[in-house]
Coordinates of C-alpha atoms and ligand atoms in Angstrom, one line a residue:
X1 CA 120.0 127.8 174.0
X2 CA 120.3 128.5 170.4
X3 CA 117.8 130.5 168.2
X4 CA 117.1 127.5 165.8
X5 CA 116.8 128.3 162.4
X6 CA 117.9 125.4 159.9
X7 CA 118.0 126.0 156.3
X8 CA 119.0 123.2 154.1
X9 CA 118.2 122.6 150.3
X10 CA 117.4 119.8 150.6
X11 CA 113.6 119.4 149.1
X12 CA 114.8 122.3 146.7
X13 CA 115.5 121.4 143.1
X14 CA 118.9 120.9 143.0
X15 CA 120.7 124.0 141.1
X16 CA 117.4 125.7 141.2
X17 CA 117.1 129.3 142.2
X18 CA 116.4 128.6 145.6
X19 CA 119.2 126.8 146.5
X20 CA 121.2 129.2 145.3
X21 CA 119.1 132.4 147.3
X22 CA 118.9 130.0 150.5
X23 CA 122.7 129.5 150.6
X24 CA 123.5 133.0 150.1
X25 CA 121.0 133.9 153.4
X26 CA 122.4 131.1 155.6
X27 CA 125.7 132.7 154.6
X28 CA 124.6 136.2 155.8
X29 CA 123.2 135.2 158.8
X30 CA 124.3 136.7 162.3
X31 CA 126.2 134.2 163.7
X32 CA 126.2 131.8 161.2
X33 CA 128.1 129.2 162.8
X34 CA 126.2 129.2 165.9
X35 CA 123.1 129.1 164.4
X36 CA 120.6 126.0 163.5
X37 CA 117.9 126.5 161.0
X38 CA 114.7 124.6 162.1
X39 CA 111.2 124.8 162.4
X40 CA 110.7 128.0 160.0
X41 CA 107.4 129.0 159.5
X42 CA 105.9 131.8 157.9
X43 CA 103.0 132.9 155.5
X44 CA 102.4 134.7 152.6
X45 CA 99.2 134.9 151.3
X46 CA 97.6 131.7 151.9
X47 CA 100.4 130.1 151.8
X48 CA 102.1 128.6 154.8
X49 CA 105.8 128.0 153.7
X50 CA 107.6 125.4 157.2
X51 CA 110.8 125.0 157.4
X52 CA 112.1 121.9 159.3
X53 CA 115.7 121.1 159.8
X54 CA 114.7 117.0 158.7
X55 CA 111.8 118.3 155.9
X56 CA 111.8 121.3 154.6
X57 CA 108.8 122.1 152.5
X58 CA 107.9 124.8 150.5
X59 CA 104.4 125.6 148.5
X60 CA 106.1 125.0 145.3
X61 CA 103.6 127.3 143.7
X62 CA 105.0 130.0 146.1
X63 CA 108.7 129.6 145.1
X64 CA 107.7 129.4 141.8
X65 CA 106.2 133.0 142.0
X66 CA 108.3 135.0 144.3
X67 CA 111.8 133.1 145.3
X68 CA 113.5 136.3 146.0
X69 CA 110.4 138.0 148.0
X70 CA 110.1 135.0 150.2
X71 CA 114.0 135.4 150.7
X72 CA 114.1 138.9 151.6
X73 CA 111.2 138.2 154.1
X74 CA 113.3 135.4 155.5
X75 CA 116.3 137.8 155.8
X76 CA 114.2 140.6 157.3
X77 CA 112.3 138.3 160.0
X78 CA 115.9 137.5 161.0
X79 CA 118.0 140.4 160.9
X80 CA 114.8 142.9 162.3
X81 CA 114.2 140.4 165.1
X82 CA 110.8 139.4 163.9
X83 CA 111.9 135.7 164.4
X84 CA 110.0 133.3 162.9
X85 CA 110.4 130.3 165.3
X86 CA 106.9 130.2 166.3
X87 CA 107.2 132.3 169.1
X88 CA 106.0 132.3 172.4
X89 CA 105.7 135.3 175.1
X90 CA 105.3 133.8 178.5
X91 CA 104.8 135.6 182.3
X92 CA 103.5 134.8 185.7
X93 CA 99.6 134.4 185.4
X94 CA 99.0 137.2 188.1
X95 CA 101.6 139.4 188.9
X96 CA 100.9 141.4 192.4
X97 CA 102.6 144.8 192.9
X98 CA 103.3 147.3 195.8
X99 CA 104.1 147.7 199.5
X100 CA 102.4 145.1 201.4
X101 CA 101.6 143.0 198.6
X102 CA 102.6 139.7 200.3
X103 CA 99.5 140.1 201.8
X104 CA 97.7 138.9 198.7
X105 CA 99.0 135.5 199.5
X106 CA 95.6 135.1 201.5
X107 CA 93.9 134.7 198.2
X108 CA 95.3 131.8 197.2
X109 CA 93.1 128.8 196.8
X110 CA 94.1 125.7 198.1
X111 CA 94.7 123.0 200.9
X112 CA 98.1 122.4 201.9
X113 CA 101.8 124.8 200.5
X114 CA 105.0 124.3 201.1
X115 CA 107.2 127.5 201.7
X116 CA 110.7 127.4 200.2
X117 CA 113.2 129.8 201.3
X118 CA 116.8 130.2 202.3
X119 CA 118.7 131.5 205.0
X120 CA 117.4 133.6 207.5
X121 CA 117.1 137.2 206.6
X122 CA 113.5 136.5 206.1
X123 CA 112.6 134.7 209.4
X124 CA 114.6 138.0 211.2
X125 CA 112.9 140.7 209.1
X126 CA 109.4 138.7 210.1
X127 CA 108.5 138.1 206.5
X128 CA 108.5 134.6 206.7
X129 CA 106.2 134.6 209.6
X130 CA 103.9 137.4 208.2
X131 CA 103.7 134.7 204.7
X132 CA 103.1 132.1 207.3
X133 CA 100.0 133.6 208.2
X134 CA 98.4 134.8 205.0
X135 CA 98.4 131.3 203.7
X136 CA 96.7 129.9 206.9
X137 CA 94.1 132.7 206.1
X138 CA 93.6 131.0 203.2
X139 CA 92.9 128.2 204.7
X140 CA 95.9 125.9 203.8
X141 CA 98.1 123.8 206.0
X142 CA 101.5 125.2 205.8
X143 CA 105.1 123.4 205.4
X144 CA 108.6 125.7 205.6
X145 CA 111.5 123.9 203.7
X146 CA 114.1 126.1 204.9
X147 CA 118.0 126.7 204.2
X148 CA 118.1 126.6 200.7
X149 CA 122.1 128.1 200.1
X150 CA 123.3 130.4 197.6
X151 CA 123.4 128.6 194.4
X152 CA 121.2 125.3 195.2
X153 CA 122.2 121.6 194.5
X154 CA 121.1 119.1 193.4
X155 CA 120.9 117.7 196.8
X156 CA 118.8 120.2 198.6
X157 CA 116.3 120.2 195.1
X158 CA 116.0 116.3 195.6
X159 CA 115.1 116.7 199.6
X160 CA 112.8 119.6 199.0
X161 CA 111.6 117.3 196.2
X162 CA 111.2 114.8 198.8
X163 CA 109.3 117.1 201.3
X164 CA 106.8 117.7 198.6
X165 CA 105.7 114.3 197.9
X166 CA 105.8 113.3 201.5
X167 CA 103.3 116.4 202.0
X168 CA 101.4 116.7 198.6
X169 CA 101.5 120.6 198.1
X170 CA 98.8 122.6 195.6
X171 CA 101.0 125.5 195.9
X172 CA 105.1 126.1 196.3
X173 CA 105.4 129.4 197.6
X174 CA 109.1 130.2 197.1
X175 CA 110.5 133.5 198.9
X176 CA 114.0 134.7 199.1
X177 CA 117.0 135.6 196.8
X178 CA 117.4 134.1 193.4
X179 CA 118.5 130.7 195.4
X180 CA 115.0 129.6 196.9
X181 CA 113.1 130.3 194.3
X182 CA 115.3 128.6 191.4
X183 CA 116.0 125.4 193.8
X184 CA 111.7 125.7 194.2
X185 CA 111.6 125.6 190.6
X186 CA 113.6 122.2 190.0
X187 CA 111.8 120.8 193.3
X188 CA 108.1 121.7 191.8
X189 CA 109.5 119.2 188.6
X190 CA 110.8 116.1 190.5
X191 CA 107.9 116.6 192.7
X192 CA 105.5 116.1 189.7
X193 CA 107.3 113.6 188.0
X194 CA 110.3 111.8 190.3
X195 CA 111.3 109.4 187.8
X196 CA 113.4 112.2 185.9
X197 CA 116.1 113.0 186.0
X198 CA 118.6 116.4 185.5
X199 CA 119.9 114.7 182.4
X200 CA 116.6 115.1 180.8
X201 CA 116.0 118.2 181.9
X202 CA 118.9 120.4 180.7
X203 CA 117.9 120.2 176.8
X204 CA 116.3 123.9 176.9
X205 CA 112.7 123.6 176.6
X206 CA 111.9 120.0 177.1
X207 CA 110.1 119.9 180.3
X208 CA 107.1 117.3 181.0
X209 CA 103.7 119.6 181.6
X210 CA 104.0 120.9 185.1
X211 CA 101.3 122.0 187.2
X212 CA 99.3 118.7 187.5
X213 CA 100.4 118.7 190.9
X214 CA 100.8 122.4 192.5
X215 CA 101.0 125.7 191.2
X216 CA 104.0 128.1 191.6
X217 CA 104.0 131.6 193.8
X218 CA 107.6 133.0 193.4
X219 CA 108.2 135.9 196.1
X220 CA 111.8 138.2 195.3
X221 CA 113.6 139.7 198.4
X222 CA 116.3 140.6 196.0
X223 CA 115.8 143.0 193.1
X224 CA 118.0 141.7 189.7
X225 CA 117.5 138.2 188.4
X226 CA 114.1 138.8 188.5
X227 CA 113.1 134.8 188.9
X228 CA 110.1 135.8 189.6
X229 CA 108.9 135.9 186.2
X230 CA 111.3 133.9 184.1
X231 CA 111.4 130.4 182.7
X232 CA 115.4 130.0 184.3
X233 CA 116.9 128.1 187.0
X234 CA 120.3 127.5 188.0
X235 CA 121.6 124.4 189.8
X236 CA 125.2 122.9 190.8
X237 CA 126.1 119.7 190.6
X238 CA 128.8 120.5 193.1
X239 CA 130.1 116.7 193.0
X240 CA 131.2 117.1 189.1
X241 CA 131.2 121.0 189.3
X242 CA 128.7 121.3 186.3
X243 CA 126.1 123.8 186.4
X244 CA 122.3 122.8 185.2
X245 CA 120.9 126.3 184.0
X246 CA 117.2 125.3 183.0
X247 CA 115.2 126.6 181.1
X248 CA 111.5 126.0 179.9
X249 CA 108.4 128.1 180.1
X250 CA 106.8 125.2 182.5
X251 CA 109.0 126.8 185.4
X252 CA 107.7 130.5 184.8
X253 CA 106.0 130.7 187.8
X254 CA 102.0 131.3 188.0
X255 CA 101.9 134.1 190.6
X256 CA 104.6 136.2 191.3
X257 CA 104.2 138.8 194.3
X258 CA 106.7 142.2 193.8
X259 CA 106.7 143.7 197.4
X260 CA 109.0 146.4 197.9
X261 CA 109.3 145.9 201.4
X262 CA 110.6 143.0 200.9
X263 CA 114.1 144.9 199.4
X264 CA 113.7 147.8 202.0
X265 CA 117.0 146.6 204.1
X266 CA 119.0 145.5 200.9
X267 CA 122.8 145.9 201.9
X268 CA 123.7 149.0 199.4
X269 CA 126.6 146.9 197.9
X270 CA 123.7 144.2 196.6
X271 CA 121.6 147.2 195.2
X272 CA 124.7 148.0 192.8
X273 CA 125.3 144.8 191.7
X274 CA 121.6 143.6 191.4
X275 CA 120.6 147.0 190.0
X276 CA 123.5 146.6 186.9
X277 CA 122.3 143.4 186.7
X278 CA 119.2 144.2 185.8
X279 CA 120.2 146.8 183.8
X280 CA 122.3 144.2 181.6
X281 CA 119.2 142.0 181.5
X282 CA 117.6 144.3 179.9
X283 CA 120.0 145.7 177.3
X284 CA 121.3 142.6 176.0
X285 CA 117.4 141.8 175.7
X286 CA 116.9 144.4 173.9
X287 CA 119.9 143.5 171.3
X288 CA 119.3 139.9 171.3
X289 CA 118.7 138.2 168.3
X290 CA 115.4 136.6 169.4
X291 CA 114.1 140.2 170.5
X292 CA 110.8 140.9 169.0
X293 CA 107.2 143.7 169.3
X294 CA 106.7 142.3 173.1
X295 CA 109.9 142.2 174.5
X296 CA 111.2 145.7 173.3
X297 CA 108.9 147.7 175.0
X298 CA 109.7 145.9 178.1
X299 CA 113.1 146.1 177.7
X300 CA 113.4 149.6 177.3
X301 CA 111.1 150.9 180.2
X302 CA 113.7 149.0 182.5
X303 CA 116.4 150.4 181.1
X304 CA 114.8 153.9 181.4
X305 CA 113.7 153.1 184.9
X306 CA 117.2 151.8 186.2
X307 CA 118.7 154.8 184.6
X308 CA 116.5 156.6 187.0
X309 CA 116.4 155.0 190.0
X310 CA 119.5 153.0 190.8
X311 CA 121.5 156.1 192.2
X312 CA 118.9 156.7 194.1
X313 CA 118.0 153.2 195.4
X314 CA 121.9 153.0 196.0
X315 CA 121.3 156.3 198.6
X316 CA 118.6 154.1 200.3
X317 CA 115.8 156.1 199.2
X318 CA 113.0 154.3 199.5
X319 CA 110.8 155.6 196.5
X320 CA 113.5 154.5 194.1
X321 CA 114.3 150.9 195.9
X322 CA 110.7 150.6 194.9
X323 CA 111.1 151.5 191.2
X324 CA 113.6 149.8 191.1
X325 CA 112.2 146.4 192.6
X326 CA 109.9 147.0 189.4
X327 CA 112.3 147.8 186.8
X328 CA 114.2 144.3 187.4
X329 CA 110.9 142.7 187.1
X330 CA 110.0 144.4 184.3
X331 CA 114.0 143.7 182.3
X332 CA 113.0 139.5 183.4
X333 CA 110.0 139.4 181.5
X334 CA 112.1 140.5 178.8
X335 CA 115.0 138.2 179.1
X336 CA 112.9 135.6 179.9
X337 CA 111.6 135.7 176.4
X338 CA 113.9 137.2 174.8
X339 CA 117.2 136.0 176.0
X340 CA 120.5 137.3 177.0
X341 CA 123.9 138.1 175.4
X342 CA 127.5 137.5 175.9
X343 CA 127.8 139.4 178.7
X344 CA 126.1 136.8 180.6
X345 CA 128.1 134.4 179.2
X346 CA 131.6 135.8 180.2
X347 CA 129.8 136.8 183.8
X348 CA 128.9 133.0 183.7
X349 CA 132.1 131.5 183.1
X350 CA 134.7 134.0 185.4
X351 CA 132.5 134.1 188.8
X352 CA 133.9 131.2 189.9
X353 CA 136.8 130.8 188.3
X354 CA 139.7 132.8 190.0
X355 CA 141.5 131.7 193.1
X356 CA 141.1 135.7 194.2
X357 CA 137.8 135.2 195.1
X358 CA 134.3 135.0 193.3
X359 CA 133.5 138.0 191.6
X360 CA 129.7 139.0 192.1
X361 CA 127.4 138.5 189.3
X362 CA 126.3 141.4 188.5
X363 CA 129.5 143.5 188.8
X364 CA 130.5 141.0 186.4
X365 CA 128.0 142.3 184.5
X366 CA 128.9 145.6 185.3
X367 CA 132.5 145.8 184.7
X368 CA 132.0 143.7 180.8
X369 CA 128.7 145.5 179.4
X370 CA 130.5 148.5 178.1
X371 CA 133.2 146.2 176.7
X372 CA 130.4 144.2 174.8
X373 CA 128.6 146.8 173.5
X374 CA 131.6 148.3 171.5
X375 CA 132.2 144.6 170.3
X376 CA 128.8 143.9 169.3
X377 CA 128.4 147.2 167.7
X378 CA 130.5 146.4 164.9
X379 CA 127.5 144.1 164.1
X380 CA 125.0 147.2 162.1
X381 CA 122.1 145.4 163.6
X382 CA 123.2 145.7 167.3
X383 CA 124.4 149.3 166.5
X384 CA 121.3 150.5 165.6
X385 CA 119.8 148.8 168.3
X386 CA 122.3 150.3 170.8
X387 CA 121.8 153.8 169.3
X388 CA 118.2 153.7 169.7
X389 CA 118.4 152.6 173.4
X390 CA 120.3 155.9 174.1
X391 CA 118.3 158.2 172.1
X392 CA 115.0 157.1 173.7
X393 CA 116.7 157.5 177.2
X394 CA 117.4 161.0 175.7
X395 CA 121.2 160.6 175.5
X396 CA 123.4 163.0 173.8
X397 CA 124.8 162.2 170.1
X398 CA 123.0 162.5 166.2
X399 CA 125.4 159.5 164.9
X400 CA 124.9 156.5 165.7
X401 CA 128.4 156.1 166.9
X402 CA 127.9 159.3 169.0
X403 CA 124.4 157.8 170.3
X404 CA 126.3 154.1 171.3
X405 CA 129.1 156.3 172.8
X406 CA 126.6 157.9 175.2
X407 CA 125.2 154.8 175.8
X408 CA 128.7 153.0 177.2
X409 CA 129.5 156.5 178.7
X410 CA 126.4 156.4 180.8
X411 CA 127.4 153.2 182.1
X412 CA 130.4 153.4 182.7
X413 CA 129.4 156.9 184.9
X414 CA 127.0 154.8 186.7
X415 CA 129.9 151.6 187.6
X416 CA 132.0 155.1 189.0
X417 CA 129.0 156.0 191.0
X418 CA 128.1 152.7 192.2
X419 CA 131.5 151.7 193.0
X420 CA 131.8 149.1 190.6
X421 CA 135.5 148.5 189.5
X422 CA 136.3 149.7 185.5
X423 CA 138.4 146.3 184.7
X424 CA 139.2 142.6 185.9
X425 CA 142.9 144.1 187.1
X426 CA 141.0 146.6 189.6
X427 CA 138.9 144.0 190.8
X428 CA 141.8 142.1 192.2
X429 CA 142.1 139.5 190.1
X430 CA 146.1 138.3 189.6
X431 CA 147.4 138.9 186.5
X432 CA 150.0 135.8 185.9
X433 CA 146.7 133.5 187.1
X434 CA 144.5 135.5 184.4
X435 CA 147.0 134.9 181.4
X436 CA 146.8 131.3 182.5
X437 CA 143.3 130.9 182.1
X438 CA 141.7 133.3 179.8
X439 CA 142.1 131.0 176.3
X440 CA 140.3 128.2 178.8
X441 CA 137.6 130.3 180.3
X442 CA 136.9 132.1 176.5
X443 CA 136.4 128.5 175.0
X444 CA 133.9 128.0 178.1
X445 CA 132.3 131.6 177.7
X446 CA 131.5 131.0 173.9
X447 CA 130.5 127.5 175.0
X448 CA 127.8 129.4 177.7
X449 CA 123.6 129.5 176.6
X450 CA 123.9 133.0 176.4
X451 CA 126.0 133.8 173.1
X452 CA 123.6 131.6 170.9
X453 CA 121.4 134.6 171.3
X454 CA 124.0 137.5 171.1
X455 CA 123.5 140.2 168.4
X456 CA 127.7 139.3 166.9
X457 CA 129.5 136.0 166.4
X458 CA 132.5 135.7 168.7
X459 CA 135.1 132.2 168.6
X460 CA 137.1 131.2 171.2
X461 CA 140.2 133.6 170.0
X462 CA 138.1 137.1 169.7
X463 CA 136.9 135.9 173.2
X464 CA 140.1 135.6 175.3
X465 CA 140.7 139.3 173.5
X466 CA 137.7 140.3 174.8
X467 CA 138.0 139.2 178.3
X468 CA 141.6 140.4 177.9
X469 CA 140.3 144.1 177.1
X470 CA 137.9 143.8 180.2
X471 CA 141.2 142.7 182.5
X472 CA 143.6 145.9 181.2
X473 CA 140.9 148.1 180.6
X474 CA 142.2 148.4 176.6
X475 CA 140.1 149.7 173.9
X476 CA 137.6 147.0 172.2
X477 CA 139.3 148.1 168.2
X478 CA 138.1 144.6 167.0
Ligands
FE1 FE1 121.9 138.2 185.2

C-alpha cells in the first residue's frame, strides 16, 4: 500500500515557475522513489487546487498569485503528516468494552448468523457455547463454521464462503485469534459477491460495497493484531506460497466486542509477543507517513498503556490483561488508518523463512523495533516523532537523541523482561543459512505493504544491513 501522491508537470507551463518549485518538492520528498503522486487535493481560499496523477489541474489564478505558498503548504501537508490524499478515519460502528461484554451479542438484530472460529480453545473455555446462546436470545438461528487454522487459506475462506450462501447470514460473528476473524473477513466478500476473485481483491482498497448481505461482529481472544477494528486480512495461498494481505475499509468490521475474559488464560509467552506487537503497531503508527490529528492521539495512549501494563499482564495480573486487551485495540484503530512501518515489513518476510523454525510475529517485532528506530531516526521527521513519543511517556533525555535513546532503551528493557531474544543469532537462527538468504529476503522485505508508509527510504542493500544488524546484534551507524 503506497501513500499516493503523484506530482507531474505536466498541465504546468513548461519552464514556468511551477515546474521548476514542483520538481524540487517531488525531489525532497520522504521516500521519493517509493512514492506516487495522485489524487492531491487541497484548498486555499476558495480555491480547490486537485492533483491527479493523469490530470493535474491547478486554479491558474492561484499559481499565478502564490506558487511558492502553495508549495510550502504541499511540503508541510507531507512532511507534518497532514496528508492530503483525501483521507478517511474508519472504526467498528459500535465497539463494546469490558468483562462480560460478549453478552451484548443478545442485542443484535437479525434472523439467522454464522459463527466463525478456530480451533478449540473457545469451545473448552465455554465461550463458544456462552456466544451460542446470546445470539439465540436474539432471536437468530445460529450456524458454527469451525476449525479455521492459524493463518487461513484460501480454501477454508471459499468453504466458509460456501456455508454462507448455503445459509444466508445477516450477521458473521467471527471469534478467535487473528485467524477466524481475518479468514471471516475474506468469507463475508465472496459470500456477497462469489463471482470474484482474490486477484481482484489484493489491489489495496478496491473492494465491491460489502454489507448488502450481512454485517460483521469481530470478537478478539487474543490481545495484538487487534482485527477487531482494522480494515486487514491475511490469507495464504498455500499451493503457490503467496500471501493475500487485504486491505480496504469494507472489511473493518461493524461491531467489534473487547471482553477481557476472553484473554484471561492467555499462555504468558503469547502475552509477550502479542503485547510487543501491539506496541510496534502503535509506534510505527505513530511515525508513519500517513499519520495524521486522529491517529496520533490513538497511537500514543497505546503506547502509554503497554508501557504500563504489559509487565504486568505478563505476571498474569488480571487488571493489566485487561488494559492491555484495550491498549491493542486502541494501537489498531491507529494502524488501521494510519499504517505500519518497516518493522512489519521485515517481521513479514523472515517468519517463515528459516528452516530453524518460524519465528513468532511479534517477537519479530520485538527483536527489529529498536533496530528500526535508530534507522529511521536519521530521517529529522521520524526523530522528532520518536523523541516526542518518549517525552510524553515521561522518558528521561532533553535532546532529541537523548529522548530516542530512551525510547529504544525502554524497549529493549522490556524484550529482557519479557524474554524476548536481543538479535536473530539468539533466536536460533543458523548463521551460514542467514548469510544465504538475507540479500533475498531484504529485496522481499522492501517489496512488503508496509515500507510504502515507513517514515525513511530503505533499497534492497541498506535492507540486508539492516536485517544483518538485527542478526549480530551490531550498532544501526547508517
Ligand atoms: Fe503486527
Amino acid at each position: 500500500i503506497l501513500p499516493i501522491y503523484i506530482l507531474t508537470q505536466k498541465d504546468y507551463n513548461k519552464g514556468s515557475t511551477a515546474q521548476g518549485l514542483f520538481v524540487d518538492f517531488a525531489r525532497n520528498l520522504p521516500n521519493a522513489s517509493t512514492y506516487k503522486l495522485c489524487a492531491v487535493l487541497f484548498e486555499i481560499g476558495n480555491h480547490v487546487a486537485v492533483h491527479d496523477c493523469s490530470n493535474m489541474y491547478f486554479q491558474k489564478e492561484y499559481c499565478q498569485k502564490s506558487l511558492l505558498g502553495c508549495w510550502e503548504m504541499l511540503r508541510k501537508l507531507v512532511y507534518t503528516g497532514g496528508i492530503c490524499i483525501m483521507g478517511r478515519f474508519t472504526l467498528p460502528r459500535d465497539l463494546y468494552h469490558g468483562t462480560g461484554s460478549l453478552e451484548t451479542l443478545k442485542t443484535l438484530t437479525g434472523k439467522k448468523a454464522i459463527v466463525v472460529v478456530g480451533g478449540g480453545s473457545m469451545k473448552r473455555f465455554g465461550f463458544l457455547d456462552r456466544a451460542e446462546q446470546y445470539l439465540k436470545e436474539a432471536g437468530m438461528e445460529v450456524q458454527l463454521f469451525e476449525g479455521v487454522e492459524p493463518d487461513p487459506s484460501v480454501e477454508t475462506v471459499m468453504k466458509g464462503a460456501e456455508a454462507m450462501r448455503a445459509f444466508e447470514p445477516d450477521w458473521i460473528v467471527a471469534m478467535g485469534g487473528g485467524s477466524p476473524i481475518d479468514a471471516a473477513k475474506a468469507m463475508w466478500a465472496f459470500y456477497e459477491y462469489p463471482e470474484i476473485s482474490f486477484e481482484d481483491l489484493i489491489t489495496p482498497f478496491s473492494f465491491p460495497e460489502l454489507r448488502q448481505k450481512a454485517k460483521f461482529a469481530a470478537i478478539p481472544t487474543t490481545s495484538g493484531t487487534a482485527t477487531e477494528v482494522t480494515a486487514f486480512s491475511v490469507i495464504t495461498n498455500y499451493q503457490t506460497g503467496v500471501k493475500y494481505p487485504l486491505a480496504d475499509f469494507n472489511i473493518t468490521p461493524d461491531v467489534a466486542i473487547v471482553d477481557p475474559d476472553l484473554v484471561a488464560g492467555l499462555p504468558v509467552k503469547q502475552v509477550a509477543y502479542t503485547g510487543m506487537d501491539a506496541l510496534t503497531h502503535a509506534i510505527e503508527a505513530y511515525v508513519s507517513t500517513l499519520n495524521g490529528p486522529f491517529t496520533d492521539p490513538l497511537a500514543l495512549q497505546a503506547i502509554e498503556m503497554v508501557l504500563d501494563y504489559l509487565p504486568g499482564s505478563y505476571k498474569c495480573d488480571m487488571v493489566a490483561r485487561e488494559q492491555m486487551h484495550y491498549a491493542q485495540c486502541l494501537a489498531g484503530m491507529a494502524f488501521s488508518n494510519a499504517l505500519l512501518g518497516i518493522v512489519h515489513s521485515m517481521a513479514h518476510k523472515t517468519g517463515a523463512a528459516f528452516s530453524t523454525g518460524h519465528i513468532p510475529h511479534g517477537c519479530a517485532n520485538a527483536i527489529y523495533l529498536p533496530y528500526v528506530i535508530k534507522y529511521n531516526a536519521k530521517d529529522a521527521v521520524a526523530a522528532k516523532r520518536y523523541a516526542e513519543i518518549a517525552r510524553r511517556m515521561g522518558l528521561a533525555g532533553t535532546s532529541e537523541q537523548a529522548l530516542i535513546n530512551s525510547l529504544v532503551e525502554k524497549i529493549d528493557e522490556f524484550n529482557v523482561r519479557l524474554n524476548i531474544p536481543k538479535t536473530l543469532k539468539d533466536f536460533g537462527i543458523n548463521e551460514e543459512e542467514f548469510k544465504e538468504k538475507v540479500d533475498k529476503i531484504a529485496e522481499l522485505a522492501v517489496g512488503d505493504a508496509c515500507t510504502g508508509s515507513n517514515p525513511r527510504a530503505i533499497d534492497p542493500a541498506a535492507m540486508a544491513k539492516l536485517l544483518t544488524c538485527t542478526y549480530y546484534g551490531t550498532e544501526v551507524d547508517f
